[in-house]
mmCIF file of C-alpha atoms and ligand atoms in Angstrom:
data_model
loop_
_atom_site.group_PDB
_atom_site.id
_atom_site.type_symbol
_atom_site.label_atom_id
_atom_site.label_comp_id
_atom_site.label_asym_id
_atom_site.label_seq_id
_atom_site.Cartn_x
_atom_site.Cartn_y
_atom_site.Cartn_z
ATOM 1 C CA MET A 4 177.142 -130.505 36.937
ATOM 2 C CA ARG A 5 179.934 -132.947 37.170
ATOM 3 C CA ALA A 6 181.122 -135.648 34.849
ATOM 4 C CA THR A 7 183.960 -138.100 34.573
ATOM 5 C CA ALA A 8 185.280 -139.588 31.402
ATOM 6 C CA LYS A 9 188.097 -141.939 30.429
ATOM 7 C CA ALA A 10 190.238 -142.176 27.332
ATOM 8 C CA GLN A 11 193.211 -144.124 26.170
ATOM 9 C CA PRO A 12 196.213 -142.760 24.175
ATOM 10 C CA ASN A 13 196.635 -143.695 20.575
ATOM 11 C CA ILE A 14 199.778 -144.478 18.714
ATOM 12 C CA ALA A 15 200.070 -143.202 15.154
ATOM 13 C CA LEU A 16 201.343 -145.686 12.564
ATOM 14 C CA ILE A 17 201.068 -142.958 9.838
ATOM 15 C CA LYS A 18 202.032 -139.835 11.671
ATOM 16 C CA TYR A 19 200.790 -136.387 11.979
ATOM 17 C CA TRP A 20 203.676 -133.958 11.743
ATOM 18 C CA GLY A 21 203.141 -130.377 10.700
ATOM 19 C CA LYS A 22 200.200 -127.896 10.769
ATOM 20 C CA ARG A 23 198.142 -126.474 7.867
ATOM 21 C CA ASP A 24 196.904 -123.674 10.175
ATOM 22 C CA VAL A 25 198.813 -122.996 13.397
ATOM 23 C CA ASP A 26 196.096 -120.887 15.055
ATOM 24 C CA LYS A 27 193.274 -123.420 14.442
ATOM 25 C CA ASN A 28 195.799 -126.324 15.001
ATOM 26 C CA LEU A 29 194.711 -128.006 11.715
ATOM 27 C CA PRO A 30 197.010 -130.828 10.691
ATOM 28 C CA ALA A 31 198.918 -130.543 7.367
ATOM 29 C CA VAL A 32 198.635 -134.275 6.819
ATOM 30 C CA SER A 33 196.187 -137.094 7.429
ATOM 31 C CA SER A 34 197.154 -139.927 9.890
ATOM 32 C CA LEU A 35 196.258 -143.341 11.002
ATOM 33 C CA SER A 36 196.478 -144.655 14.495
ATOM 34 C CA VAL A 37 195.649 -147.426 16.919
ATOM 35 C CA THR A 38 193.838 -146.722 20.212
ATOM 36 C CA LEU A 39 195.316 -148.588 23.211
ATOM 37 C CA ASP A 40 193.389 -150.213 26.087
ATOM 38 C CA THR A 41 195.404 -150.577 29.285
ATOM 39 C CA LEU A 42 196.895 -147.003 29.435
ATOM 40 C CA TRP A 43 194.428 -144.373 30.452
ATOM 41 C CA THR A 44 193.558 -140.918 31.592
ATOM 42 C CA LYS A 45 190.473 -140.105 33.640
ATOM 43 C CA MET A 46 189.094 -136.568 33.733
ATOM 44 C CA THR A 47 186.522 -135.122 36.009
ATOM 45 C CA VAL A 48 185.051 -131.772 35.142
ATOM 46 C CA GLU A 49 182.792 -129.916 37.493
ATOM 47 C CA PHE A 50 181.333 -126.532 36.579
ATOM 48 C CA SER A 51 180.336 -124.301 39.454
ATOM 49 C CA ASP A 52 178.408 -120.964 39.689
ATOM 50 C CA THR A 53 180.503 -119.697 42.556
ATOM 51 C CA ARG A 54 183.967 -120.538 41.201
ATOM 52 C CA LYS A 55 185.938 -117.474 39.948
ATOM 53 C CA SER A 56 188.527 -119.226 37.739
ATOM 54 C CA ASP A 57 189.344 -122.647 36.313
ATOM 55 C CA ASP A 58 191.465 -124.929 38.434
ATOM 56 C CA LEU A 59 193.494 -127.946 37.102
ATOM 57 C CA ILE A 60 194.909 -130.875 39.121
ATOM 58 C CA VAL A 61 196.991 -133.438 37.249
ATOM 59 C CA ASN A 62 197.942 -136.554 39.185
ATOM 60 C CA ARG A 63 197.228 -134.866 42.526
ATOM 61 C CA ALA A 64 199.341 -131.691 41.812
ATOM 62 C CA SER A 65 198.148 -128.268 40.655
ATOM 63 C CA ASN A 66 199.154 -127.745 36.972
ATOM 64 C CA GLN A 67 199.441 -124.051 35.781
ATOM 65 C CA VAL A 68 201.338 -125.012 32.535
ATOM 66 C CA LEU A 69 198.498 -126.985 30.873
ATOM 67 C CA LEU A 70 195.659 -124.843 32.373
ATOM 68 C CA PRO A 71 195.413 -122.212 29.482
ATOM 69 C CA ARG A 72 194.999 -125.037 26.915
ATOM 70 C CA VAL A 73 192.422 -126.837 29.079
ATOM 71 C CA SER A 74 190.513 -123.517 29.675
ATOM 72 C CA ALA A 75 190.498 -122.795 25.947
ATOM 73 C CA CYS A 76 189.111 -126.244 25.269
ATOM 74 C CA LEU A 77 186.317 -125.739 27.711
ATOM 75 C CA ASP A 78 185.522 -122.422 26.086
ATOM 76 C CA HIS A 79 185.136 -124.346 22.803
ATOM 77 C CA ILE A 80 182.845 -126.854 24.459
ATOM 78 C CA ALA A 81 180.611 -124.633 26.494
ATOM 79 C CA GLY A 82 181.212 -121.169 25.141
ATOM 80 C CA VAL A 83 183.373 -118.337 26.603
ATOM 81 C CA ASP A 84 180.633 -117.278 28.968
ATOM 82 C CA ARG A 85 180.540 -120.633 30.613
ATOM 83 C CA ARG A 86 180.805 -121.280 34.391
ATOM 84 C CA ARG A 87 184.370 -121.780 35.717
ATOM 85 C CA ALA A 88 185.423 -125.365 36.292
ATOM 86 C CA SER A 89 187.390 -127.654 38.553
ATOM 87 C CA ILE A 90 189.248 -130.199 36.367
ATOM 88 C CA VAL A 91 190.998 -133.236 37.909
ATOM 89 C CA SER A 92 193.084 -135.534 35.814
ATOM 90 C CA GLU A 93 194.556 -138.814 36.745
ATOM 91 C CA GLY A 94 196.508 -141.216 34.551
ATOM 92 C CA ASN A 95 198.540 -144.443 34.825
ATOM 93 C CA PHE A 96 201.527 -143.528 32.582
ATOM 94 C CA PRO A 97 204.140 -140.745 32.294
ATOM 95 C CA ILE A 98 202.926 -137.472 30.855
ATOM 96 C CA ALA A 99 204.509 -135.268 28.196
ATOM 97 C CA ALA A 100 207.055 -138.005 27.374
ATOM 98 C CA GLY A 101 206.083 -138.978 23.896
ATOM 99 C CA LEU A 102 203.402 -141.399 25.108
ATOM 100 C CA ALA A 103 200.470 -139.420 23.803
ATOM 101 C CA SER A 104 199.263 -138.335 27.264
ATOM 102 C CA SER A 105 197.863 -135.193 25.751
ATOM 103 C CA ALA A 106 195.726 -137.312 23.309
ATOM 104 C CA SER A 107 193.987 -139.297 26.069
ATOM 105 C CA ALA A 108 193.769 -136.208 28.304
ATOM 106 C CA PHE A 109 192.034 -134.016 25.792
ATOM 107 C CA ALA A 110 189.865 -136.800 24.537
ATOM 108 C CA ALA A 111 188.699 -137.514 28.113
ATOM 109 C CA LEU A 112 188.281 -133.751 28.803
ATOM 110 C CA VAL A 113 185.983 -133.080 25.925
ATOM 111 C CA VAL A 114 183.752 -136.054 26.759
ATOM 112 C CA ALA A 115 183.524 -135.076 30.434
ATOM 113 C CA ALA A 116 183.092 -131.318 29.738
ATOM 114 C CA SER A 117 180.462 -131.854 27.120
ATOM 115 C CA LYS A 118 178.319 -133.865 29.502
ATOM 116 C CA ALA A 119 179.032 -131.681 32.536
ATOM 117 C CA SER A 120 177.991 -128.491 30.630
ATOM 118 C CA GLY A 121 175.038 -130.127 28.856
ATOM 119 C CA ALA A 122 176.453 -129.233 25.518
ATOM 120 C CA CYS A 123 175.616 -132.497 23.843
ATOM 121 C CA HIS A 124 178.222 -132.495 21.005
ATOM 122 C CA ASP A 125 178.417 -135.607 18.944
ATOM 123 C CA ASN A 126 181.628 -137.640 18.763
ATOM 124 C CA LEU A 127 182.956 -136.085 15.526
ATOM 125 C CA ALA A 128 182.358 -132.562 16.990
ATOM 126 C CA LEU A 129 184.104 -133.627 20.132
ATOM 127 C CA ALA A 130 186.983 -134.982 18.106
ATOM 128 C CA ARG A 131 187.290 -131.685 16.305
ATOM 129 C CA ILE A 132 187.339 -129.735 19.523
ATOM 130 C CA ALA A 133 189.845 -132.070 21.102
ATOM 131 C CA GLY A 134 192.013 -131.775 17.894
ATOM 132 C CA ALA A 135 192.129 -128.135 18.242
ATOM 133 C CA ALA A 136 193.877 -128.561 21.553
ATOM 134 C CA SER A 137 196.047 -131.425 20.559
ATOM 135 C CA GLY A 138 196.052 -132.794 16.977
ATOM 136 C CA SER A 139 196.464 -136.472 17.972
ATOM 137 C CA ALA A 140 193.727 -136.157 20.629
ATOM 138 C CA ALA A 141 190.983 -136.231 17.993
ATOM 139 C CA ARG A 142 191.835 -139.839 17.238
ATOM 140 C CA SER A 143 191.416 -140.956 20.837
ATOM 141 C CA LEU A 144 187.632 -140.328 20.613
ATOM 142 C CA PHE A 145 187.511 -143.430 18.440
ATOM 143 C CA GLY A 146 188.639 -146.993 19.044
ATOM 144 C CA GLY A 147 190.665 -149.530 17.077
ATOM 145 C CA PHE A 148 192.277 -148.449 13.885
ATOM 146 C CA VAL A 149 191.423 -144.788 13.387
ATOM 147 C CA GLU A 150 191.968 -142.591 10.278
ATOM 148 C CA LEU A 151 192.046 -138.813 10.537
ATOM 149 C CA ALA A 152 191.541 -137.027 7.274
ATOM 150 C CA ALA A 153 193.023 -133.505 7.258
ATOM 151 C CA GLY A 154 190.759 -131.213 5.153
ATOM 152 C CA GLU A 155 191.305 -127.666 4.188
ATOM 153 C CA THR A 156 189.095 -126.280 6.941
ATOM 154 C CA CYS A 157 188.401 -129.170 9.259
ATOM 155 C CA ILE A 158 189.295 -132.722 10.088
ATOM 156 C CA ASP A 159 187.243 -135.890 9.725
ATOM 157 C CA VAL A 160 187.905 -138.835 12.047
ATOM 158 C CA ALA A 161 186.483 -142.323 11.948
ATOM 159 C CA THR A 162 187.237 -145.904 12.976
ATOM 160 C CA ILE A 163 188.274 -147.964 9.870
ATOM 161 C CA ALA A 164 188.544 -151.404 11.829
ATOM 162 C CA ASP A 165 187.452 -152.202 15.339
ATOM 163 C CA ALA A 166 189.974 -153.450 17.946
ATOM 164 C CA SER A 167 188.270 -156.908 17.832
ATOM 165 C CA ASP A 168 188.584 -157.059 13.991
ATOM 166 C CA TRP A 169 192.421 -157.366 14.204
ATOM 167 C CA PRO A 170 193.753 -157.747 17.742
ATOM 168 C CA LEU A 171 197.373 -156.497 17.826
ATOM 169 C CA SER A 172 199.618 -156.012 20.830
ATOM 170 C CA VAL A 173 201.652 -152.884 21.609
ATOM 171 C CA ILE A 174 204.699 -153.059 23.908
ATOM 172 C CA VAL A 175 205.959 -149.600 25.033
ATOM 173 C CA ALA A 176 209.556 -149.513 26.026
ATOM 174 C CA ILE A 177 210.114 -146.547 28.397
ATOM 175 C CA THR A 178 213.627 -145.276 28.195
ATOM 176 C CA GLU A 179 213.129 -141.944 29.963
ATOM 177 C CA GLU A 180 210.354 -140.860 32.330
ATOM 178 C CA GLY A 181 210.945 -137.155 32.257
ATOM 179 C CA ALA A 182 209.268 -134.519 30.021
ATOM 180 C CA LYS A 183 210.462 -134.112 26.515
ATOM 181 C CA PRO A 184 212.963 -131.244 25.680
ATOM 182 C CA ILE A 185 210.629 -129.524 23.153
ATOM 183 C CA SER A 186 206.903 -129.864 22.723
ATOM 184 C CA SER A 187 205.565 -131.541 19.555
ATOM 185 C CA GLY A 188 203.741 -128.390 18.457
ATOM 186 C CA GLU A 189 206.884 -126.197 18.662
ATOM 187 C CA ALA A 190 208.985 -128.915 16.965
ATOM 188 C CA MET A 191 206.474 -129.304 14.053
ATOM 189 C CA ASN A 192 206.559 -125.591 13.358
ATOM 190 C CA ARG A 193 210.359 -125.552 13.431
ATOM 191 C CA SER A 194 210.307 -128.517 10.917
ATOM 192 C CA ALA A 195 207.945 -126.708 8.578
ATOM 193 C CA GLU A 196 210.050 -123.638 8.650
ATOM 194 C CA THR A 197 213.536 -125.114 8.467
ATOM 195 C CA SER A 198 213.620 -128.782 7.356
ATOM 196 C CA PRO A 199 214.552 -129.360 3.682
ATOM 197 C CA PHE A 200 212.663 -132.612 3.817
ATOM 198 C CA TYR A 201 209.293 -131.160 4.977
ATOM 199 C CA THR A 202 207.807 -130.688 1.558
ATOM 200 C CA SER A 203 208.493 -134.209 0.409
ATOM 201 C CA TRP A 204 207.063 -135.434 3.715
ATOM 202 C CA LEU A 205 203.834 -133.668 2.867
ATOM 203 C CA GLU A 206 203.819 -134.960 -0.757
ATOM 204 C CA GLN A 207 204.286 -138.609 0.215
ATOM 205 C CA GLN A 208 201.804 -138.832 3.022
ATOM 206 C CA ALA A 209 198.700 -139.713 0.959
ATOM 207 C CA GLY A 210 200.458 -142.707 -0.576
ATOM 208 C CA ASP A 211 201.662 -143.988 2.844
ATOM 209 C CA LEU A 212 198.160 -143.531 4.259
ATOM 210 C CA ALA A 213 196.607 -145.375 1.321
ATOM 211 C CA ALA A 214 199.092 -148.317 1.788
ATOM 212 C CA ALA A 215 198.460 -148.422 5.547
ATOM 213 C CA ARG A 216 194.691 -148.322 5.160
ATOM 214 C CA ALA A 217 194.800 -151.244 2.542
ATOM 215 C CA ALA A 218 197.031 -153.245 4.894
ATOM 216 C CA VAL A 219 194.651 -152.853 7.828
ATOM 217 C CA LEU A 220 191.551 -153.648 5.786
ATOM 218 C CA ALA A 221 193.435 -156.797 4.362
ATOM 219 C CA ARG A 222 194.909 -157.639 7.816
ATOM 220 C CA ASP A 223 198.321 -157.739 6.121
ATOM 221 C CA PHE A 224 200.830 -157.424 8.956
ATOM 222 C CA ALA A 225 203.946 -157.308 6.795
ATOM 223 C CA ALA A 226 202.605 -154.575 4.581
ATOM 224 C CA LEU A 227 201.479 -152.509 7.594
ATOM 225 C CA ALA A 228 204.867 -153.072 9.306
ATOM 226 C CA ALA A 229 206.829 -151.819 6.203
ATOM 227 C CA VAL A 230 204.802 -148.655 5.610
ATOM 228 C CA SER A 231 204.604 -147.749 9.324
ATOM 229 C CA GLU A 232 208.327 -148.005 9.989
ATOM 230 C CA HIS A 233 209.063 -146.112 6.832
ATOM 231 C CA ASN A 234 206.594 -143.318 7.755
ATOM 232 C CA CYS A 235 208.005 -143.069 11.276
ATOM 233 C CA LEU A 236 211.619 -142.933 10.069
ATOM 234 C CA LYS A 237 210.672 -140.216 7.492
ATOM 235 C CA MET A 238 209.080 -138.142 10.246
ATOM 236 C CA HIS A 239 212.223 -138.407 12.354
ATOM 237 C CA SER A 240 214.300 -137.549 9.263
ATOM 238 C CA VAL A 241 212.237 -134.313 8.908
ATOM 239 C CA MET A 242 212.977 -133.580 12.542
ATOM 240 C CA TRP A 243 216.693 -134.321 12.281
ATOM 241 C CA GLY A 244 216.953 -132.058 9.242
ATOM 242 C CA SER A 245 215.387 -129.122 11.193
ATOM 243 C CA ARG A 246 217.573 -126.255 12.417
ATOM 244 C CA PRO A 247 218.312 -126.542 15.307
ATOM 245 C CA PRO A 248 217.693 -130.349 14.960
ATOM 246 C CA VAL A 249 214.898 -131.996 16.837
ATOM 247 C CA ILE A 250 216.217 -135.236 18.213
ATOM 248 C CA TYR A 251 213.944 -137.151 20.602
ATOM 249 C CA TRP A 252 215.901 -140.427 20.563
ATOM 250 C CA ASN A 253 218.461 -141.603 23.128
ATOM 251 C CA SER A 254 220.844 -144.550 22.929
ATOM 252 C CA ALA A 255 218.241 -146.832 24.413
ATOM 253 C CA THR A 256 215.787 -145.974 21.687
ATOM 254 C CA LEU A 257 218.353 -147.109 19.158
ATOM 255 C CA SER A 258 219.071 -150.328 21.101
ATOM 256 C CA CYS A 259 215.320 -151.113 21.062
ATOM 257 C CA MET A 260 215.183 -150.387 17.336
ATOM 258 C CA GLU A 261 218.078 -152.859 16.800
ATOM 259 C CA ALA A 262 216.342 -155.397 18.869
ATOM 260 C CA VAL A 263 213.189 -155.162 16.905
ATOM 261 C CA ARG A 264 215.139 -155.480 13.641
ATOM 262 C CA ARG A 265 216.817 -158.625 15.067
ATOM 263 C CA LEU A 266 213.428 -160.172 15.955
ATOM 264 C CA GLN A 267 212.184 -159.326 12.374
ATOM 265 C CA THR A 268 215.333 -161.105 10.903
ATOM 266 C CA ASP A 269 214.384 -164.148 13.031
ATOM 267 C CA GLY A 270 210.850 -164.183 11.490
ATOM 268 C CA HIS A 271 208.869 -162.542 14.252
ATOM 269 C CA ALA A 272 205.818 -160.406 13.284
ATOM 270 C CA VAL A 273 206.740 -157.129 14.937
ATOM 271 C CA PHE A 274 207.601 -153.552 13.990
ATOM 272 C CA PHE A 275 208.478 -150.308 15.739
ATOM 273 C CA THR A 276 207.307 -146.766 15.827
ATOM 274 C CA ILE A 277 208.585 -143.796 17.736
ATOM 275 C CA ASP A 278 206.836 -140.457 18.382
ATOM 276 C CA ALA A 279 207.911 -137.087 19.930
ATOM 277 C CA GLY A 280 209.946 -138.761 22.678
ATOM 278 C CA PRO A 281 212.500 -141.464 23.282
ATOM 279 C CA GLN A 282 210.073 -144.294 24.004
ATOM 280 C CA LEU A 283 209.832 -147.116 21.387
ATOM 281 C CA LYS A 284 206.542 -148.716 20.686
ATOM 282 C CA ALA A 285 206.643 -152.253 19.211
ATOM 283 C CA ILE A 286 203.460 -153.454 17.457
ATOM 284 C CA CYS A 287 203.183 -157.193 17.074
ATOM 285 C CA LEU A 288 200.726 -160.081 16.749
ATOM 286 C CA PRO A 289 199.413 -161.073 20.165
ATOM 287 C CA GLY A 290 201.251 -164.475 20.118
ATOM 288 C CA GLU A 291 204.547 -162.562 19.825
ATOM 289 C CA ALA A 292 203.989 -160.192 22.701
ATOM 290 C CA ALA A 293 205.825 -162.124 25.453
ATOM 291 C CA GLU A 294 208.956 -162.597 23.459
ATOM 292 C CA VAL A 295 208.897 -158.945 22.216
ATOM 293 C CA ARG A 296 208.449 -157.593 25.722
ATOM 294 C CA ALA A 297 211.251 -159.828 27.166
ATOM 295 C CA THR A 298 213.593 -158.681 24.386
ATOM 296 C CA LEU A 299 212.896 -154.999 24.847
ATOM 297 C CA GLU A 300 213.224 -155.321 28.668
ATOM 298 C CA ALA A 301 216.680 -156.781 28.122
ATOM 299 C CA CYS A 302 217.880 -153.712 26.114
ATOM 300 C CA ALA A 303 220.308 -151.377 27.725
ATOM 301 C CA GLY A 304 218.589 -148.316 29.028
ATOM 302 C CA VAL A 305 215.068 -149.575 29.106
ATOM 303 C CA ILE A 306 213.584 -148.569 32.491
ATOM 304 C CA ARG A 307 210.462 -150.648 32.104
ATOM 305 C CA THR A 308 207.905 -151.790 29.531
ATOM 306 C CA MET A 309 204.153 -151.477 29.348
ATOM 307 C CA GLU A 310 201.875 -153.744 27.339
ATOM 308 C CA SER A 311 198.525 -153.032 25.739
ATOM 309 C CA GLY A 312 196.081 -154.397 23.316
ATOM 310 C CA LEU A 313 193.826 -152.256 21.161
ATOM 311 C CA GLY A 314 190.950 -150.611 22.787
ATOM 312 C CA ALA A 315 187.842 -148.381 22.578
ATOM 313 C CA GLY A 316 187.454 -144.647 22.112
ATOM 314 C CA ALA A 317 186.788 -142.217 24.957
ATOM 315 C CA ILE A 318 183.814 -143.043 27.245
ATOM 316 C CA LEU A 319 181.789 -141.381 29.832
ATOM 317 C CA LEU A 320 182.179 -143.026 33.284
ATOM 318 C CA ASP A 321 179.667 -141.171 35.330
ATOM 319 C CA SER A 322 177.947 -137.875 35.787
ATOM 320 C CA LYS A 323 175.570 -136.154 38.225
HETATM 321 O O1 PMV B 30 199.008 -134.150 19.044
HETATM 322 P P1 PMV B 30 200.381 -133.650 19.261
HETATM 323 O O2 PMV B 30 200.422 -132.131 19.049
HETATM 324 O O3 PMV B 30 200.951 -134.025 20.532
HETATM 325 O O4 PMV B 30 201.333 -134.228 18.123
HETATM 326 C C1 PMV B 30 201.516 -135.609 17.937
HETATM 327 C C2 PMV B 30 202.700 -135.860 17.108
HETATM 328 C C3 PMV B 30 203.177 -137.313 16.969
HETATM 329 O O5 PMV B 30 202.777 -138.037 18.104
HETATM 330 C C4 PMV B 30 204.675 -137.376 16.852
HETATM 331 C C5 PMV B 30 202.533 -138.050 15.750
HETATM 332 C C6 PMV B 30 201.124 -138.458 15.826
HETATM 333 O O6 PMV B 30 200.458 -138.567 14.833
HETATM 334 O O7 PMV B 30 200.583 -138.812 17.021
#
């Protein structure tokens, strides 16, 4: 059977950085994100009785690098004795560049594979399977504002406010289209082993998460902005304090950050966040989006910008 699903990346406001269990890929901290709507990945999975091995095509090119993670994820969905599959992925934004492409890819993959294999997992079960492949992918099964609670043995994931409850805009400033120098998984492990700031990062996460959750539920933009920027900069401080250091920013990332800070000084409702890559994401009230976008586009080193509202979780597009 064959099925196609679509998922959007999500941007964490309270970040996941560090693993409780590396083998199971269980996060050490809880996180809170927003799911986007205009950036997407579509995945088609087709199981076949005659196929001898899995085959992965990403954006029209064969991809051997991602294939083992994709195959392991299919084993989780359909069992290790499953039929082999053809997997075709297509997206409208750069991959492996700190834009959460693995989040939308694995979220779409689990929805398509579950349907194509007839496994019938519910959304939380799919989120747990996607999360085992890419921690942030678990959040893209859900729409709007999404909280992921990191438990001792498993995660829980749920929407805490829908996209329509509090429409926000996200402007992504792309400063580098190439793949990042070090994967987030490897960088997290290095941080846990070597960064002197890692333990305090873990200790403070529950407080940041509670502040962000309260801000979302109260629709308090200033409070959400303050805790989100603080949490982002702490995560990058943990990375910078690692040995060797993990530095994803470039000079354009810093120019964008300064531009956002100038907009804030001028009274605009906008804040920034940055993930495992040099792209800056500005979150703002929808009425501010045009000015924020124009300001970021004018920053030295910005290649282009993308704009998105908040969107829904992964969905099945078709199956036969
Ligand atoms: O899901 P991963 O392994 O790609 O890690 C994501 C890490 C960050 O994007 C930096 C933070 C997050 O919570 O998404």
